[in-house]
Coordinates of C-alpha atoms in Angstrom, one line a residue:
Chain L
M30 CA -208.2 87.3 2.8
T31 CA -206.8 90.0 0.5
T32 CA -203.9 89.7 -1.9
E33 CA -202.2 92.8 -0.7
A34 CA -198.7 92.6 0.8
V35 CA -198.1 92.4 4.6
L36 CA -195.0 93.1 6.6
A37 CA -193.2 90.0 7.8
V38 CA -190.5 90.2 10.5
D39 CA -188.2 87.5 11.7
I40 CA -186.4 88.6 14.9
G41 CA -183.4 86.6 16.0
G42 CA -180.8 87.2 18.8
T43 CA -179.1 90.0 16.9
N44 CA -180.3 89.8 13.3
V45 CA -183.7 90.9 12.1
R46 CA -185.2 90.3 8.7
L47 CA -188.1 92.3 7.3
A48 CA -190.0 91.7 4.1
L49 CA -193.1 92.8 2.2
V50 CA -194.7 89.5 1.3
D51 CA -197.6 89.0 -1.1
A52 CA -200.3 86.3 -0.8
T53 CA -198.4 83.7 -2.9
G54 CA -195.3 84.0 -0.7
N55 CA -193.2 86.3 -2.9
L56 CA -190.9 88.7 -1.2
L57 CA -191.6 92.0 -2.9
A58 CA -188.9 93.7 -0.9
D59 CA -186.7 92.6 2.0
W60 CA -184.3 94.1 4.4
R61 CA -181.9 93.1 7.2
A62 CA -181.4 95.0 10.4
T63 CA -179.6 94.6 13.7
L64 CA -181.3 94.5 17.0
H65 CA -179.4 94.0 20.2
L66 CA -182.2 92.6 22.2
S67 CA -179.8 91.3 24.8
H68 CA -178.7 94.9 25.5
V69 CA -182.3 95.8 26.3
Q70 CA -183.1 95.6 30.0
S71 CA -186.9 96.1 30.3
E72 CA -190.1 95.3 28.7
T73 CA -190.9 99.0 27.9
T74 CA -187.5 99.5 26.2
M75 CA -187.9 96.3 24.2
I76 CA -191.3 97.5 22.8
D77 CA -189.9 100.9 22.0
T78 CA -186.8 99.3 20.3
I79 CA -188.9 97.0 18.1
A80 CA -191.4 99.7 17.2
E81 CA -188.6 102.1 16.2
L82 CA -187.1 99.5 14.1
L83 CA -190.3 99.0 12.2
R84 CA -191.5 102.6 11.8
P85 CA -189.3 103.7 8.9
T86 CA -190.5 100.7 6.9
L87 CA -194.1 101.3 7.7
R88 CA -193.8 105.0 6.7
K89 CA -192.4 104.0 3.3
H90 CA -194.7 100.9 2.9
P91 CA -198.0 101.3 4.7
V92 CA -199.4 97.8 5.4
R93 CA -202.6 96.6 7.1
A94 CA -201.0 93.8 9.1
I95 CA -197.6 92.8 10.6
G96 CA -196.5 89.3 11.5
I97 CA -193.5 88.7 13.7
G98 CA -191.5 85.6 14.5
F99 CA -189.9 86.0 17.9
P100 CA -187.7 83.8 20.1
G101 CA -190.0 83.0 23.0
F102 CA -193.1 81.1 24.2
F103 CA -196.5 82.5 23.4
D104 CA -199.9 81.9 24.9
T105 CA -201.8 82.5 21.7
S106 CA -205.2 82.4 23.3
R107 CA -204.4 85.1 25.8
G108 CA -202.1 87.0 23.4
L109 CA -199.1 86.8 25.8
L110 CA -195.4 86.4 25.4
I111 CA -194.9 84.1 28.4
A112 CA -191.1 84.1 28.5
S113 CA -188.1 84.4 26.2
P114 CA -185.0 82.3 26.9
N115 CA -182.5 85.3 26.6
L116 CA -184.7 88.0 28.1
P117 CA -185.2 87.1 31.7
Y118 CA -187.3 90.2 32.6
I119 CA -190.1 89.1 30.3
H120 CA -193.1 87.5 32.0
N121 CA -196.6 87.3 30.5
L122 CA -196.1 90.4 28.3
P123 CA -199.1 91.3 26.0
L124 CA -196.5 92.1 23.3
A125 CA -198.9 91.9 20.3
K126 CA -201.3 94.4 21.9
L127 CA -198.6 96.8 22.9
L128 CA -196.9 96.8 19.5
T129 CA -200.3 97.2 17.8
T130 CA -200.9 100.3 19.9
A131 CA -197.4 101.6 19.3
L132 CA -197.5 101.1 15.5
S133 CA -201.3 101.6 14.9
V134 CA -201.2 98.5 12.7
P135 CA -202.4 95.0 13.9
V136 CA -199.4 92.9 15.0
T137 CA -199.5 89.1 15.4
L138 CA -196.6 87.2 17.0
Q139 CA -195.6 83.6 17.3
N140 CA -192.5 81.6 18.3
D141 CA -189.8 81.9 15.6
A142 CA -189.4 78.2 15.0
L143 CA -193.1 77.7 14.7
C144 CA -193.2 80.6 12.2
A145 CA -190.5 78.8 10.2
A146 CA -192.7 75.6 10.3
L147 CA -195.7 77.6 9.1
G148 CA -193.6 79.0 6.2
E149 CA -192.2 75.6 5.2
F150 CA -195.7 74.0 5.5
H151 CA -197.4 76.5 3.2
F152 CA -194.6 77.4 0.8
G153 CA -191.8 74.9 1.1
E154 CA -191.1 71.2 1.4
G155 CA -194.2 70.7 3.6
R156 CA -196.6 72.0 0.9
D157 CA -198.1 68.6 0.1
A158 CA -198.1 67.2 3.7
S159 CA -200.9 67.4 6.3
N160 CA -198.5 67.2 9.3
L161 CA -195.0 68.6 9.6
L162 CA -192.1 68.6 12.1
H163 CA -189.8 71.5 11.1
I164 CA -186.4 71.8 12.7
T165 CA -184.3 75.0 12.7
L166 CA -180.6 74.3 13.0
G167 CA -178.5 77.3 13.9
T168 CA -176.9 78.8 17.0
G169 CA -179.5 76.7 18.8
V170 CA -182.0 74.0 17.8
G171 CA -185.7 74.9 17.5
G172 CA -188.7 73.0 16.3
G173 CA -192.2 73.7 15.1
L174 CA -195.0 71.3 14.7
I175 CA -198.0 71.4 12.4
L176 CA -200.8 68.9 13.1
N177 CA -203.7 68.6 10.7
G178 CA -202.6 71.8 9.1
Q179 CA -202.7 73.8 12.3
P180 CA -199.7 74.9 14.5
W181 CA -199.5 72.9 17.7
T182 CA -198.3 75.2 20.4
G183 CA -199.0 73.0 23.5
E184 CA -200.9 73.9 26.7
S185 CA -198.5 76.6 27.7
G186 CA -197.0 77.7 24.4
M187 CA -193.9 75.6 25.0
A188 CA -194.4 72.7 22.6
M189 CA -191.6 71.4 20.4
E190 CA -188.7 72.4 22.6
F191 CA -187.0 70.1 20.1
G192 CA -183.5 71.2 21.1
H193 CA -184.2 69.9 24.5
T194 CA -185.2 66.4 23.4
R195 CA -182.9 64.2 25.4
V196 CA -180.8 62.1 23.1
H197 CA -177.9 61.2 25.4
P198 CA -179.0 60.1 28.8
E199 CA -175.6 58.6 29.8
P200 CA -174.1 60.2 32.9
T201 CA -171.2 61.5 30.8
A202 CA -173.5 63.3 28.4
R203 CA -172.7 67.0 27.6
W204 CA -174.5 69.7 29.6
C205 CA -177.0 72.0 27.8
G206 CA -177.5 75.7 28.4
C207 CA -181.0 74.8 29.8
G208 CA -179.4 73.1 32.8
N209 CA -180.0 69.5 31.7
Q210 CA -177.6 66.9 30.3
G211 CA -177.8 65.2 26.9
C212 CA -180.1 67.6 25.1
L213 CA -180.0 67.6 21.3
E214 CA -178.9 71.2 21.3
A215 CA -175.7 70.2 23.2
Y216 CA -174.7 68.0 20.1
A217 CA -176.3 69.4 17.0
S218 CA -176.2 73.2 17.2
A219 CA -173.5 75.6 15.9
T220 CA -172.7 76.5 19.5
A221 CA -172.2 72.8 20.3
I222 CA -170.0 72.0 17.3
T223 CA -167.8 75.0 18.2
R224 CA -167.6 74.0 21.8
M225 CA -166.9 70.3 21.3
Y226 CA -164.2 71.1 18.7
A227 CA -162.6 73.6 21.1
D228 CA -162.9 71.2 24.1
I229 CA -160.8 68.6 22.3
T230 CA -158.4 70.7 20.3
G231 CA -158.2 73.9 22.2
E232 CA -158.9 75.7 18.9
R233 CA -162.0 77.9 18.7
L234 CA -163.6 77.7 15.2
D235 CA -167.1 78.6 14.1
A236 CA -169.4 75.9 12.7
K237 CA -168.6 76.8 9.1
Q238 CA -164.9 76.4 9.8
V239 CA -165.5 73.0 11.4
Q240 CA -167.4 72.1 8.2
Q241 CA -164.5 73.1 6.1
R242 CA -162.1 71.1 8.3
A243 CA -164.3 68.0 8.0
R244 CA -164.2 68.4 4.2
E245 CA -160.4 68.7 4.3
G246 CA -160.2 65.3 6.1
D247 CA -160.1 66.4 9.7
S248 CA -161.4 63.2 11.4
L249 CA -162.5 64.9 14.6
A250 CA -164.5 67.5 12.7
H251 CA -166.0 64.7 10.6
A252 CA -166.9 62.7 13.8
L253 CA -168.6 65.8 15.3
W254 CA -170.9 66.2 12.3
T255 CA -171.6 62.5 12.3
Q256 CA -172.5 62.7 16.0
A257 CA -174.8 65.7 15.3
G258 CA -176.5 63.7 12.6
S259 CA -177.1 60.6 14.7
S260 CA -178.4 62.8 17.6
L261 CA -180.8 64.6 15.2
G262 CA -181.9 61.2 13.8
A263 CA -182.6 59.9 17.4
A264 CA -184.6 63.0 18.2
I265 CA -186.6 62.8 15.0
A266 CA -187.2 59.1 15.5
Q267 CA -188.7 59.8 19.0
C268 CA -191.1 62.2 17.3
V269 CA -192.1 59.8 14.6
V270 CA -192.6 56.9 17.1
L271 CA -194.8 59.1 19.3
L272 CA -196.8 61.0 16.6
D273 CA -196.5 58.9 13.5
I274 CA -196.0 61.9 11.3
H275 CA -194.0 61.4 8.1
R276 CA -192.7 64.7 6.8
I277 CA -189.7 66.4 8.5
T278 CA -188.0 69.5 7.2
I279 CA -184.8 71.2 8.3
S280 CA -183.8 74.8 7.8
G281 CA -181.2 77.2 9.3
G282 CA -177.5 78.1 9.2
L283 CA -176.2 74.5 9.6
L284 CA -178.0 73.4 6.4
G285 CA -174.6 73.9 4.6
A286 CA -173.3 70.8 6.5
W287 CA -176.2 68.6 5.2
D288 CA -173.9 66.3 3.4
L289 CA -171.8 65.9 6.5
F290 CA -174.7 65.1 9.0
Y291 CA -177.4 63.6 6.9
P292 CA -175.9 60.1 6.4
A293 CA -175.8 59.5 10.1
L294 CA -179.2 61.0 10.6
H295 CA -180.6 58.7 8.0
N296 CA -178.9 55.6 9.4
T297 CA -180.2 56.3 12.9
L298 CA -183.7 56.8 11.7
E299 CA -183.5 53.5 9.8
R300 CA -182.3 51.7 12.9
V301 CA -184.7 53.2 15.4
V302 CA -188.0 53.7 13.5
I303 CA -190.1 50.6 13.3
S304 CA -190.1 49.1 9.9
A305 CA -193.7 49.8 8.9
Q306 CA -193.1 53.5 9.2
R307 CA -189.6 53.7 7.9
E308 CA -190.3 54.0 4.2
R309 CA -193.0 56.7 4.7
V310 CA -190.8 59.0 6.6
S311 CA -189.1 61.8 4.5
V312 CA -186.6 64.2 6.0
R313 CA -185.9 67.1 3.6
A314 CA -183.6 70.1 3.5
S315 CA -185.6 73.4 3.2
R316 CA -185.1 75.1 -0.1
L317 CA -186.5 78.4 1.2
N318 CA -183.0 79.7 2.0
D319 CA -183.9 81.1 5.4
R320 CA -187.1 82.6 4.1
A321 CA -189.2 80.1 6.0
G322 CA -189.5 82.2 9.1
L323 CA -190.4 85.3 7.1
L324 CA -193.0 83.4 5.1
G325 CA -194.6 82.0 8.3
A326 CA -194.7 85.5 9.8
A327 CA -196.5 86.7 6.6
I328 CA -199.1 84.0 7.1
L329 CA -199.7 85.1 10.7
A330 CA -200.2 88.7 9.4
R331 CA -202.5 87.6 6.6
L332 CA -204.7 85.5 9.0
S333 CA -205.3 88.6 11.0
L334 CA -206.7 90.5 7.9
Chain K
M7 CA -226.6 60.3 20.8
T8 CA -229.0 58.0 22.7
T9 CA -228.7 56.9 26.3
E10 CA -229.3 53.3 25.6
A11 CA -226.5 50.8 26.4
V12 CA -223.9 49.7 23.9
L13 CA -221.7 46.6 23.9
A14 CA -218.1 47.4 24.7
V15 CA -215.4 44.8 24.1
D16 CA -211.7 44.9 25.1
I17 CA -209.7 42.2 23.4
G18 CA -206.3 41.3 24.8
G19 CA -203.8 38.6 23.9
T20 CA -205.8 35.9 25.6
N21 CA -208.4 37.8 27.8
V22 CA -211.5 39.5 26.6
R23 CA -213.7 41.7 28.6
L24 CA -217.3 42.5 27.5
A25 CA -219.7 45.0 29.1
L26 CA -223.0 46.7 28.5
V27 CA -222.2 50.3 29.1
D28 CA -224.7 53.2 29.5
A29 CA -224.2 56.8 28.4
T30 CA -222.7 57.9 31.7
G31 CA -220.1 55.1 31.8
N32 CA -221.8 52.6 34.1
L33 CA -221.2 49.0 33.4
L34 CA -224.7 47.5 33.5
A35 CA -223.3 44.0 33.1
D36 CA -219.8 42.7 32.3
W37 CA -218.2 39.4 31.5
R38 CA -214.8 37.9 30.9
A39 CA -213.9 35.4 28.2
T40 CA -210.8 33.7 26.8
L41 CA -209.8 34.1 23.2
H42 CA -206.7 32.5 21.9
L43 CA -206.0 34.8 19.0
S44 CA -202.5 33.5 18.7
H45 CA -203.9 30.1 17.8
V46 CA -205.9 31.6 15.0
Q47 CA -204.0 31.3 11.7
S48 CA -206.0 33.3 9.2
E49 CA -208.1 36.4 8.8
T50 CA -211.3 34.5 8.1
T51 CA -210.9 32.3 11.2
M52 CA -210.2 35.3 13.3
I53 CA -213.3 37.1 12.2
D54 CA -215.4 33.9 12.8
T55 CA -213.8 33.5 16.3
I56 CA -214.6 37.0 17.4
A57 CA -218.1 36.9 15.9
E58 CA -218.9 33.6 17.7
L59 CA -217.6 35.0 21.0
L60 CA -220.0 38.0 20.7
R61 CA -223.1 36.2 19.4
P62 CA -224.4 34.7 22.6
T63 CA -224.2 38.1 24.4
L64 CA -225.9 39.8 21.4
R65 CA -228.8 37.3 21.5
K66 CA -229.4 37.9 25.2
H67 CA -228.7 41.7 25.0
P68 CA -229.5 43.1 21.6
V69 CA -227.6 46.4 21.2
R70 CA -227.5 48.9 18.3
A71 CA -223.7 49.4 18.4
I72 CA -220.5 47.6 19.4
G73 CA -217.2 49.2 20.1
I74 CA -214.0 47.1 20.3
G75 CA -210.5 47.8 21.5
F76 CA -208.1 45.6 19.7
P77 CA -204.3 45.2 19.8
G78 CA -203.3 46.6 16.4
F79 CA -202.9 49.6 14.1
F80 CA -206.0 51.0 12.5
D81 CA -206.4 53.3 9.5
T82 CA -209.6 54.9 10.8
S83 CA -210.3 56.9 7.7
R84 CA -210.2 53.8 5.5
G85 CA -211.7 51.5 8.2
L86 CA -208.7 49.1 8.1
L87 CA -206.8 47.0 10.6
I88 CA -203.4 47.6 9.1
A89 CA -201.4 45.2 11.2
S90 CA -201.4 43.5 14.6
P91 CA -198.1 42.8 16.3
N92 CA -198.9 39.2 17.2
L93 CA -201.0 38.3 14.2
P94 CA -198.5 38.4 11.3
Y95 CA -201.1 37.3 8.7
I96 CA -203.1 40.5 9.1
H97 CA -202.6 43.2 6.4
N98 CA -205.1 46.0 5.7
L99 CA -208.1 44.0 6.9
P100 CA -211.5 45.8 6.8
L101 CA -212.3 44.3 10.2
A102 CA -215.1 46.7 11.2
K103 CA -216.9 46.1 8.0
L104 CA -216.5 42.3 8.1
L105 CA -217.7 42.1 11.8
T106 CA -220.6 44.4 11.1
T107 CA -221.7 42.0 8.3
A108 CA -221.1 38.9 10.4
L109 CA -223.1 40.3 13.4
S110 CA -225.6 42.6 11.7
V111 CA -224.8 45.3 14.2
P112 CA -222.5 48.3 13.5
V113 CA -219.0 47.5 14.9
T114 CA -216.3 50.2 15.4
L115 CA -212.8 49.3 16.3
Q116 CA -209.7 51.2 17.6
N117 CA -206.3 50.4 19.0
D118 CA -206.7 49.0 22.6
A119 CA -204.4 51.6 24.2
L120 CA -206.1 54.4 22.4
C121 CA -209.4 53.0 23.7
A122 CA -208.1 53.1 27.2
A123 CA -207.0 56.7 26.6
L124 CA -210.5 57.6 25.5
G125 CA -212.1 55.9 28.5
E126 CA -209.7 57.7 30.9
F127 CA -210.2 61.0 29.1
H128 CA -214.0 60.9 29.3
F129 CA -214.6 59.0 32.6
G130 CA -211.3 58.9 34.5
E131 CA -208.4 61.0 35.6
G132 CA -208.4 62.9 32.3
R133 CA -212.0 64.2 32.7
D134 CA -211.0 67.8 33.3
A135 CA -208.0 67.9 30.8
S136 CA -208.1 68.9 27.2
N137 CA -205.0 66.8 26.2
L138 CA -204.0 63.4 27.6
L139 CA -201.2 60.9 27.3
H140 CA -202.5 57.6 28.7
I141 CA -200.0 54.8 29.3
T142 CA -201.0 51.1 29.6
L143 CA -198.5 49.2 31.7
G144 CA -199.0 45.4 31.5
T145 CA -197.4 42.5 29.6
G146 CA -196.2 45.3 27.2
V147 CA -196.3 49.1 27.3
G148 CA -198.9 50.9 25.2
G149 CA -199.9 54.5 24.8
G150 CA -202.8 56.6 23.6
L151 CA -202.9 60.3 22.9
I152 CA -205.8 62.7 23.0
L153 CA -205.1 66.2 21.6
N154 CA -207.8 68.9 21.8
G155 CA -210.3 66.2 22.9
Q156 CA -209.7 64.1 19.9
P157 CA -207.8 60.8 19.6
W158 CA -204.5 61.3 17.7
T159 CA -203.8 58.2 15.6
G160 CA -201.1 59.5 13.4
E161 CA -200.7 59.3 9.6
S162 CA -200.7 55.5 9.5
G163 CA -202.5 54.6 12.7
M164 CA -199.3 54.0 14.5
A165 CA -199.0 57.0 16.8
M166 CA -198.0 56.5 20.4
E167 CA -195.9 53.4 20.1
F168 CA -195.0 54.5 23.5
G169 CA -193.4 51.2 24.5
H170 CA -190.9 51.8 21.7
T171 CA -189.8 55.2 22.9
R172 CA -186.1 54.8 23.2
V173 CA -185.0 55.5 26.8
H174 CA -181.7 53.7 26.8
P175 CA -179.5 54.5 23.8
E176 CA -176.3 53.1 25.3
P177 CA -174.8 50.2 23.3
T178 CA -175.4 47.8 26.2
A179 CA -179.1 48.6 26.4
R180 CA -181.5 45.7 26.5
W181 CA -183.1 44.4 23.3
C182 CA -186.8 44.8 22.8
G183 CA -189.2 42.4 21.0
C184 CA -189.5 44.9 18.2
G185 CA -185.9 44.3 17.2
N186 CA -184.5 47.6 18.6
Q187 CA -182.5 48.2 21.6
G188 CA -183.3 50.4 24.7
C189 CA -187.1 50.7 24.2
L190 CA -189.2 51.6 27.2
E191 CA -191.0 48.2 26.9
A192 CA -187.7 46.4 27.5
Y193 CA -187.5 48.1 31.0
A194 CA -191.0 48.9 32.2
S195 CA -193.3 46.0 31.2
A196 CA -194.3 42.9 33.2
T197 CA -192.3 40.8 30.6
A198 CA -189.2 43.0 31.1
I199 CA -189.3 42.8 34.9
T200 CA -189.6 39.0 34.8
R201 CA -186.8 38.7 32.3
M202 CA -184.4 41.1 34.0
Y203 CA -184.9 39.3 37.3
A204 CA -184.4 35.9 35.8
D205 CA -181.3 37.0 33.8
I206 CA -179.6 38.0 37.1
T207 CA -180.9 35.5 39.6
G208 CA -181.9 32.6 37.3
E209 CA -185.2 32.6 39.1
R210 CA -188.3 33.1 36.9
L211 CA -190.9 35.1 38.8
D212 CA -193.9 37.0 37.4
A213 CA -194.1 40.8 37.9
K214 CA -196.4 40.4 40.9
Q215 CA -193.9 38.2 42.6
V216 CA -191.0 40.6 41.9
Q217 CA -193.2 43.3 43.5
Q218 CA -193.6 41.1 46.6
R219 CA -189.8 40.5 46.7
A220 CA -189.2 44.3 46.5
R221 CA -191.5 44.8 49.4
E222 CA -189.7 42.1 51.4
G223 CA -186.4 44.0 51.0
D224 CA -184.9 42.2 47.9
S225 CA -182.6 45.0 46.7
L226 CA -182.4 43.7 43.1
A227 CA -186.2 43.6 42.8
H228 CA -186.3 47.1 44.2
A229 CA -183.7 48.3 41.8
L230 CA -185.7 46.9 38.8
W231 CA -188.8 48.8 39.8
T232 CA -186.8 51.9 40.3
Q233 CA -185.3 51.5 36.8
A234 CA -188.8 50.9 35.4
G235 CA -189.9 54.2 37.0
S236 CA -187.0 56.2 35.8
S237 CA -187.4 54.8 32.3
L238 CA -191.1 55.7 32.3
G239 CA -190.2 59.2 33.6
A240 CA -187.7 59.7 30.8
A241 CA -190.3 58.6 28.1
I242 CA -193.0 60.8 29.6
A243 CA -190.6 63.7 29.7
Q244 CA -189.9 63.4 26.0
C245 CA -193.6 63.6 25.3
V246 CA -194.0 66.7 27.6
V247 CA -191.0 68.4 26.0
L248 CA -192.3 67.8 22.5
L249 CA -196.0 68.3 22.9
D250 CA -196.3 70.5 26.1
I251 CA -199.2 68.5 27.4
H252 CA -199.7 68.3 31.1
R253 CA -201.9 65.4 32.1
I254 CA -200.6 61.9 32.0
T255 CA -202.5 58.8 33.3
I256 CA -201.3 55.2 33.8
S257 CA -203.5 52.1 33.9
G258 CA -202.8 48.4 33.6
G259 CA -201.7 45.3 35.5
L260 CA -198.5 47.0 36.8
L261 CA -200.4 49.7 38.7
G262 CA -200.1 47.6 41.8
A263 CA -196.4 48.5 41.8
W264 CA -197.1 52.3 41.7
D265 CA -195.4 52.9 45.1
L266 CA -192.3 51.0 43.9
F267 CA -191.9 52.8 40.5
Y268 CA -193.5 56.2 41.0
P269 CA -190.8 57.9 43.1
A270 CA -188.1 57.3 40.4
L271 CA -190.6 58.3 37.7
H272 CA -191.3 61.6 39.5
N273 CA -187.6 62.3 40.1
T274 CA -186.7 61.8 36.5
L275 CA -189.5 64.1 35.3
E276 CA -188.3 66.7 37.8
R277 CA -184.8 66.5 36.5
V278 CA -185.6 66.4 32.8
V279 CA -188.6 68.6 32.2
I280 CA -187.8 72.3 31.9
S281 CA -188.7 74.2 35.0
A282 CA -191.6 76.3 33.6
Q283 CA -193.5 73.2 32.7
R284 CA -192.6 71.0 35.7
E285 CA -195.3 72.2 38.2
R286 CA -198.1 71.9 35.6
V287 CA -197.4 68.3 34.7
S288 CA -199.5 65.8 36.6
V289 CA -199.0 62.0 36.4
R290 CA -201.9 60.1 37.9
A291 CA -202.8 56.4 38.5
S292 CA -206.0 55.4 36.8
R293 CA -208.8 54.7 39.2
L294 CA -210.9 52.9 36.7
N295 CA -209.5 49.5 37.7
D296 CA -209.0 48.2 34.1
R297 CA -212.3 49.6 32.9
A298 CA -210.6 52.3 30.9
G299 CA -210.4 50.2 27.7
L300 CA -214.0 49.1 28.0
L301 CA -215.3 52.6 28.6
G302 CA -213.3 53.8 25.6
A303 CA -214.8 51.1 23.4
A304 CA -218.2 52.1 24.6
I305 CA -217.5 55.7 23.5
L306 CA -216.5 54.4 20.0
A307 CA -219.8 52.5 19.8
R308 CA -221.8 55.4 21.0
L309 CA -220.2 57.8 18.5
S310 CA -221.5 55.5 15.7
L311 CA -225.1 55.8 16.8

């Protein structure tokens, strides 16, 4: 592998981050852009839109490889984007190949949460671990799993649908966007916090405002963050009980509420994980400040060189 | 690897099975024995007891390797039995090394449920899969996981404590022997079925008798098997959502109640697993008739040759 910089891209629902990343994980330059993928109505338009977004950067900074984190399920062995939750027209799209042709630079893609896991594993709080569960807490809840240093994608690229771990099986549990009840994402995402607060008070606040309210002594706001923490703790505990992995990291927009949700997360883990494992498990806040996904995308790019 | 037979041993709480197994998984000869491990009060006595149990067989059938499935957590890299749920005096015991010395034949050991998973993966319903979750349903509930053809033991040999997957988080959930509430084992093991039936009726029947009752139209007995099935389905679904693996096999003493618990298991899976994965997931009853553990132990032995 060479030390030259690669182009890393982290594509979200509307926000895109781009960076030139060197071999040691330094961002030599980085940019933000807006991409309204939900407005795009076909595979062809989507490819054109992404290619056009990247071309100006490539003209100014020619690179030999591009890595992209993208919200969707990938079949890595066949190089296909199988599906993307918010882009219903996508079905087994050879996105990497098509973008490589459009841009004349090798493009590698992977699920955005798995990219964040890769970044955290190589450059963040997972640096000294051999296995890692990385959780992205934002609008939704994502997860990426590293086993023996390798990304675990599952048999159909759909592993670690961590937001759809079922943490509340009771019949009165909240409904999730996926059509099931009681999913983690229905309790511990920014969307869930906003909805639950609005359902009870009638007041529609974003997750940051509900944080603020909790800090000002609003007991409902506080209870919602506690519930988010205990739901997260229950989902993490399931993963620890099944896989016996000890390092868990969390990144994403809700990290600012760490002090509000972590105590309940910790208590739930303590209560549910069997005692012999308890003291080995370490749940840590990412310190990469949202660079995890970009750094993981850079690793993808570098591996293709 | 040679084709000669090895000695495979499957040690349970009181019952031990032994077999000479050839390279293609045929049992050339097999025996049953009784071993009251719970009466044994020290590591030294335990090693002597196991060695004495195996010596007569070894005298009649000299083999070059022994594989043993044992109820406990193993640190494979360091060759240690870390702990065994029913043998509190065990702590980081180099059991393989000590038995190898005592018997003058190389001994390899692994967790009993993981042995069953290995057997099922190589000779049973997992033969054509690359990943497998194998569940043992008996007095307790165990699990073994094969990822990319390799046993996954976890960072401290405690992976796949499948019986302690939390399927009922409600405050009224049943207590499990592990000290937690709502574990799968508290709903879907022989012990659980017996206890739940007795708690409600005052009548103490074994799991086979509760099967019989269900078939005779006893609605409580029927409801308990349905509950066992839906609890199993919920636990399997968690594993599918996290790991995206598609083949699940079940062995053990409760297989006779398959027709009573499978419909609820299937319905729960259908309800909880996201649609794209649903049709790929296959849950199958083992057809190895309790030989899975022995066959896995034989593989352990063979790998050491």
